[in-house]
C-alpha positions as a printed Julia matrix, in Angstrom:
407×3 Matrix{Float64}:
  10.19   38.16   48.61
  11.65   40.21   45.72
  13.25   37.08   44.3
  10.01   35.23   44.54
   8.18   37.95   42.69
  10.82   38.05   40.01
  10.69   34.23   39.66
   6.93   34.38   39.41
   7.07   37.16   36.74
   9.65   35.19   34.75
   7.38   32.02   34.9
   4.47   34.0    33.74
   6.46   35.51   30.9
   7.73   32.01   29.79
   4.24   30.58   29.95
   2.89   33.45   27.96
   5.6    33.07   25.35
   4.95   29.31   25.13
   1.31   30.01   24.79
   1.81   32.52   22.03
   4.17   30.17   20.13
   1.56   27.4    20.44
  -1.15   29.66   19.27
   0.98   30.81   16.27
   1.77   27.21   15.34
  -1.9    26.23   15.58
  -2.78   29.22   13.48
  -0.73   27.64   10.58
  -3.01   24.65   10.78
  -6.1    25.3     8.68
  -9.33   25.27   10.67
  -7.34   24.54   13.83
  -7.41   20.82   12.96
  -5.46   18.4    10.98
  -8.22   16.6     8.9
  -7.5    13.17    7.29
  -9.83   11.26    5.11
  -9.57    7.42    4.99
 -11.03    6.16    1.64
 -11.05    2.4     0.8
 -13.12   -0.56   -0.11
 -14.79   -1.32    3.29
 -17.15   -4.04    2.05
 -16.07   -5.68   -1.16
 -13.22   -7.53   -2.92
 -10.38   -5.62   -1.22
 -12.04   -5.36    2.31
  -9.58   -7.68    4.05
  -6.35   -6.29    2.53
  -7.08   -2.78    3.64
 -10.72   -1.94    4.64
 -11.64   -1.45    8.29
  -8.28   -2.81    9.36
  -6.51   -0.06    7.51
  -8.63    2.43    9.34
  -7.54    0.91   12.61
  -3.88    1.22   11.46
  -4.38    4.88   10.73
  -6.03    5.48   14.1
  -3.16    3.7    15.85
  -0.72    6.14   14.13
  -2.82    9.16   15.25
  -2.99    7.83   18.88
   0.8     7.02   18.88
   1.5    10.51   17.66
  -0.44   11.91   20.51
  -3.72   12.91   18.86
  -2.64   16.41   17.92
   0.0    18.28   15.98
   1.39   21.43   17.46
  -1.77   21.74   19.56
  -4.18   21.13   16.71
  -6.36   18.0    17.13
  -6.23   15.32   14.42
  -9.59   14.28   13.0
 -10.28   11.22   10.76
 -13.18   10.93    8.31
 -13.8     7.58    6.57
 -15.92    6.35    3.62
 -16.45    3.18    1.55
 -15.52    3.82   -2.04
 -17.27    0.59   -3.2
 -14.47    0.21   -5.71
 -16.14    2.87   -7.79
 -14.09    5.64   -9.37
 -17.14    7.93   -9.42
 -17.97    7.24   -5.78
 -14.36    7.76   -4.73
 -13.94   11.06   -6.7
 -17.34   12.45   -5.53
 -16.5    11.57   -1.83
 -13.17   13.28   -1.97
 -14.54   16.32   -3.77
 -17.09   16.69   -0.95
 -14.43   16.18    1.7
 -12.23   18.9     0.15
 -15.05   21.35   -0.61
 -17.25   20.93    2.53
 -14.97   19.5     5.28
 -11.56   20.98    4.32
  -9.88   17.59    4.48
  -6.03   18.11    4.36
  -4.92   14.59    3.37
  -6.61   11.52    1.9
  -5.17    8.14    2.8
  -5.93    4.52    2.14
  -6.75    4.39   -1.59
  -6.91    0.78   -2.83
  -8.45    0.21   -6.22
  -6.16    1.7    -8.85
  -9.12    3.13  -10.94
 -10.39    4.81   -7.76
  -6.96    6.16   -7.02
  -6.38    7.69  -10.51
  -9.77    9.38  -10.32
  -9.16   10.69   -6.8
  -5.69   12.03   -7.44
  -7.07   14.16  -10.3
  -9.52   15.71   -7.88
  -6.81   16.41   -5.43
  -4.66   17.99   -8.16
  -7.54   20.21   -9.31
  -8.11   21.31   -5.68
  -4.53   21.49   -4.39
  -5.12   18.57   -1.91
  -2.77   15.81   -0.88
  -3.15   12.04   -1.16
  -1.02    9.11    0.06
  -1.75    5.89   -1.81
  -1.15    2.76    0.2
  -3.41    0.08   -1.31
  -3.17    0.57   -5.1
  -0.81   -1.36   -7.2
  -0.7     0.23  -10.77
   2.8     1.62  -11.4
   1.14    4.23  -13.67
   0.06    6.08  -10.51
   3.57    7.58  -10.3
   4.31    7.26  -13.97
   1.91    8.66  -16.56
  -0.73    9.49  -13.88
   1.69   11.27  -11.55
   0.71   14.56   -9.94
   2.45   16.97   -7.57
  -0.38   16.21   -5.13
   0.06   12.55   -4.24
   2.6    10.01   -2.97
   2.54    6.25   -3.66
   3.66    4.42   -0.51
   3.59    0.66   -0.16
   4.23   -1.19   -3.51
   3.36   -1.23   -7.17
   3.28   -3.58  -10.16
   6.9    -2.93  -11.22
   8.58   -4.6    -8.25
   5.85   -7.31   -8.17
   6.94   -8.29  -11.67
  10.61   -7.73  -11.05
  10.47   -9.97   -8.07
   8.1   -12.84   -8.71
   8.08  -13.12  -12.44
  11.9   -12.98  -12.73
  12.35  -15.64  -10.0
   9.84  -17.97  -11.74
  11.49  -17.62  -15.17
  14.86  -18.22  -13.7
  13.53  -21.49  -12.13
  12.39  -22.7   -15.65
   8.89  -21.21  -15.94
   9.5   -19.69  -19.36
   6.01  -19.9   -20.88
   3.14  -17.95  -19.29
  -0.61  -17.5   -19.64
  -1.96  -14.32  -17.98
  -5.28  -14.25  -16.1
  -5.85  -10.53  -15.66
  -8.38   -8.3   -13.86
  -9.82   -6.06  -16.52
  -8.99   -2.66  -15.12
  -6.05   -0.27  -14.53
  -4.3    -2.4   -11.94
  -4.55   -5.67  -13.88
  -3.53   -4.07  -17.16
  -0.44   -2.52  -15.48
   0.61   -5.74  -13.78
   0.14   -7.75  -16.98
   2.26   -5.25  -18.89
   5.03   -5.3   -16.33
   5.05   -9.11  -16.17
   5.1    -9.4   -19.92
   8.15   -7.16  -20.04
  10.01   -8.99  -17.32
   9.3   -12.48  -18.76
  10.55  -11.35  -22.15
  13.67   -9.7   -20.83
  14.59  -12.89  -18.93
  14.12  -15.17  -21.99
  10.52  -16.28  -21.52
   7.18  -15.75  -23.46
   3.64  -14.95  -22.68
   1.77  -17.35  -24.97
  -1.73  -16.25  -24.08
  -4.12  -14.63  -21.71
  -7.65  -13.63  -20.78
  -9.04  -10.66  -19.0
 -11.86  -11.1   -16.5
 -14.38   -8.59  -15.2
 -13.61   -7.04  -11.81
 -14.82   -8.5    -9.47
 -15.5   -12.08  -10.56
 -16.91  -15.05   -8.62
 -16.83  -17.76  -11.34
 -13.44  -18.58  -12.76
 -14.26  -21.83  -14.38
 -14.07  -20.73  -18.04
 -10.87  -18.81  -17.45
  -9.04  -21.71  -15.77
 -10.08  -23.99  -18.58
  -8.52  -21.59  -21.06
  -5.32  -21.49  -19.02
  -5.17  -25.25  -18.97
  -5.81  -25.41  -22.71
  -2.83  -23.0   -23.34
  -0.23  -25.47  -22.47
   1.72  -22.74  -20.59
   3.98  -23.85  -17.78
   2.97  -20.81  -15.64
  -0.41  -19.29  -15.07
   0.14  -15.75  -13.86
  -2.6   -14.19  -11.82
  -2.73  -10.46  -12.35
  -5.5    -9.8    -9.9
  -5.85   -9.36   -6.21
  -8.01   -9.9    -3.1
 -11.12  -12.15   -3.39
 -10.49  -12.48   -7.21
  -7.16  -14.18   -6.47
  -8.59  -16.38   -3.84
 -11.36  -17.47   -6.15
  -8.99  -18.09   -9.03
  -6.62  -20.15   -6.92
  -9.5   -22.12   -5.43
 -10.94  -22.84   -8.89
  -7.49  -23.95  -10.18
  -7.24  -26.34   -7.34
 -10.74  -27.8    -8.04
  -9.86  -28.27  -11.77
  -6.49  -29.91  -10.86
  -4.37  -27.34  -12.7
  -1.24  -27.84  -10.68
  -1.77  -31.57  -10.5
  -1.6   -31.64  -14.38
   1.88  -29.97  -14.27
   1.12  -26.28  -14.53
   2.18  -23.8   -11.91
   0.37  -20.83  -10.46
   2.23  -17.54  -10.02
   0.35  -15.22   -7.66
   1.6   -11.85   -8.62
  -0.2    -9.93   -5.89
  -0.85  -12.2    -2.9
  -1.61  -10.82    0.48
  -1.22  -12.39    3.93
  -5.0   -12.57    4.42
  -5.25  -14.47    1.03
  -2.82  -17.07    2.16
  -4.51  -17.33    5.52
  -7.95  -17.74    3.91
  -6.7   -20.46    1.42
  -4.4   -22.33    3.81
  -0.85  -23.64    3.26
  -2.09  -26.88    1.79
  -3.21  -25.03   -1.28
  -0.6   -22.25   -1.28
   2.6   -24.05   -0.14
   5.62  -23.29   -2.35
   3.96  -20.26   -4.06
   6.43  -17.4    -4.67
   5.39  -13.84   -4.04
   6.89  -10.32   -3.7
   5.94   -8.2    -0.75
   6.78   -4.84    0.7
   6.57   -6.1     4.31
   5.88   -9.12    6.54
   4.83   -9.04   10.16
   7.42  -11.65   11.31
  10.49   -9.99    9.66
  12.13   -8.71   12.78
  11.53   -7.61   16.34
  10.3    -4.14   15.31
   7.74   -5.55   12.83
   6.58   -8.08   15.34
   6.14   -5.5    18.12
   3.88   -3.34   15.94
   1.94   -6.34   14.43
   1.21   -7.76   17.83
  -0.29   -4.41   18.96
  -2.39   -4.41   15.87
  -3.42   -8.04   16.48
  -4.57   -7.09   20.0
  -7.08   -4.64   18.37
  -8.21   -6.44   15.26
  -7.68  -10.11   16.0
  -5.57  -10.86   12.88
  -2.16  -10.07   11.67
  -1.81   -6.98    9.38
  -1.25   -7.02    5.64
   1.56   -4.97    4.06
  -1.09   -2.35    3.13
  -2.37   -1.98    6.68
   1.21   -1.59    7.92
   1.93    0.94    5.21
  -1.08    3.03    6.17
   0.27    3.36    9.62
   3.7     4.21    8.33
   2.51    6.75    5.82
   0.14    8.44    8.3
   2.96    8.76   10.86
   5.34   10.22    8.29
   2.67   12.68    7.14
   2.06   13.86   10.8
   5.75   14.23   11.36
   6.01   16.44    8.29
   3.13   18.57    9.4
   4.78   19.04   12.78
   8.24   19.89   11.25
   6.72   22.28    8.76
   4.38   23.95   11.21
   1.58   23.86    8.58
  -0.86   21.47    6.89
  -0.5    23.28    3.55
  -0.31   20.37    1.0
   2.51   21.68   -1.08
   4.69   22.47    1.93
   3.94   19.24    3.66
   4.66   17.1     0.52
   8.02   18.86    0.15
   8.77   18.27    3.81
   7.89   14.55    3.51
  10.14   14.24    0.52
  13.07   15.8     2.65
  12.7    13.3     5.47
  14.06    9.7     5.01
  11.6     6.88    5.64
  13.07    4.37    8.12
  10.63    2.58   10.45
   9.17   -0.8    11.22
   7.55   -0.9     7.74
  10.15    0.56    5.3
  13.92    0.1     5.08
  16.0     2.49    3.03
  12.93    4.54    2.12
  12.75    7.86    0.4
  10.16    9.85   -1.61
  11.33   10.59   -5.22
  10.22   13.53   -7.32
   7.68   11.34   -9.12
   5.9    10.73   -5.74
   7.13    7.07   -5.54
   8.24    6.15   -2.03
  10.99    3.63   -2.81
  12.0     1.05   -0.25
  13.33   -2.43    0.09
  11.05   -5.25   -1.22
  11.22   -8.89   -0.53
  10.91  -12.14   -2.39
   8.97  -14.69   -0.27
   7.74  -18.24   -0.55
   4.77  -19.79    1.13
   5.73  -22.29    3.85
   4.63  -25.93    3.87
   2.17  -26.97    6.5
   4.99  -28.8     8.22
   7.18  -25.76    8.34
   4.56  -23.48    9.86
   4.61  -23.05   13.7
   1.34  -21.09   13.98
  -1.77  -19.73   12.41
  -0.03  -16.67   10.87
   3.45  -18.17   10.35
   3.11  -18.33    6.6
   6.15  -16.85    4.75
   9.73  -17.65    4.29
  11.67  -14.46    3.19
  14.12  -15.67    0.53
  15.85  -12.46   -0.44
  15.79   -8.64   -0.33
  15.27   -6.58   -3.4
  17.13   -3.24   -2.62
  15.03   -0.06   -2.92
  16.98    1.38   -5.91
  16.57   -1.95   -7.84
  12.97   -2.56   -7.01
  11.15    0.18   -8.67
  10.97    1.64  -12.13
  14.21    3.81  -12.7
  13.53    7.48  -13.17
  15.38    7.22  -16.52
  12.41    5.33  -17.84
   9.73    7.64  -16.31
   6.94    9.26  -18.23
   6.09   11.43  -15.17
   5.75   15.16  -15.94
   7.51   15.91  -12.67
  10.76   14.18  -13.65
  13.5    15.83  -15.72
  14.98   12.84  -17.58
């Protein structure tokens, strides 16, 4: 009986200690909740590459993590930024001021991202950028309050443009979306083409978004360039490729270089149109068993295979939650430092790490669209040709203009 009482007392003491520890940990979580905002284009040009599917990926990460961190529930807010920098900035300002959102994820259009990261810096928030491409986001526009996760224009140019020039495509005409992302990609491609012995002989910038590419394709045809580089994305890229096909651009001897092509673009266009096209990607659903396992779970919920952005949103959210758990707090500065200390190695990223400029570097891949005869199914679209190692893919820190980097 005495032994039983002692055992019971010990059990109560252990339970009380565990309860106090859980309460202390939760006390380090502001408002008793980990609050995440998902901001993306939910209805426009970039809807399919991130959009509602990206929110599903984020929700999958939260569910797989267990729905809470150190006893504090995880809450997701979401909004459509309508590809407007003003809408995006105002939404995040309201989230930070009124809802005490701890981290903002998604972030697709580069102009929106640059505006949002300024708001986060002013308010000591944290953002993880998964959809935007402009390499300037961790170069001249870097802040201590955001991390760039999936890809950017530097490896897109290093991968695709370099490969095309090496195959003899040494004269280029650039068709560019007229905003931050397009400008950054055009600049990076121009640099890579020149370094590898080629030349950009002309170009035109189109409004974002654009539905009628007729006049732009005619200018590209008139340039005589071997390669027409598409420095745009989403529906703009699909419309440009469709128009080029209608005007017989490739039949007349010119070649398209899709510099930012997503899985959903290829699926929409079909392999008859896209076969043989080279692209650089940060991830592909059919790369290995680990990628396939996650992609099939995603497919069960969404009914389509995920893009690299949607996979990256899951990966970045999971890494963030692990950092909050390890740090015992959702304080943005502490969590960002914790994230940078932890290597990134999961179904999405290989050899990943977060640099001081906020760039998460990881292996990238040069891929080529399959022919219809090669494809064995609706989503069997890419051949992975080669791996671009993490340390070679991204802008070296020695060239960085980021204020956080000591060159």
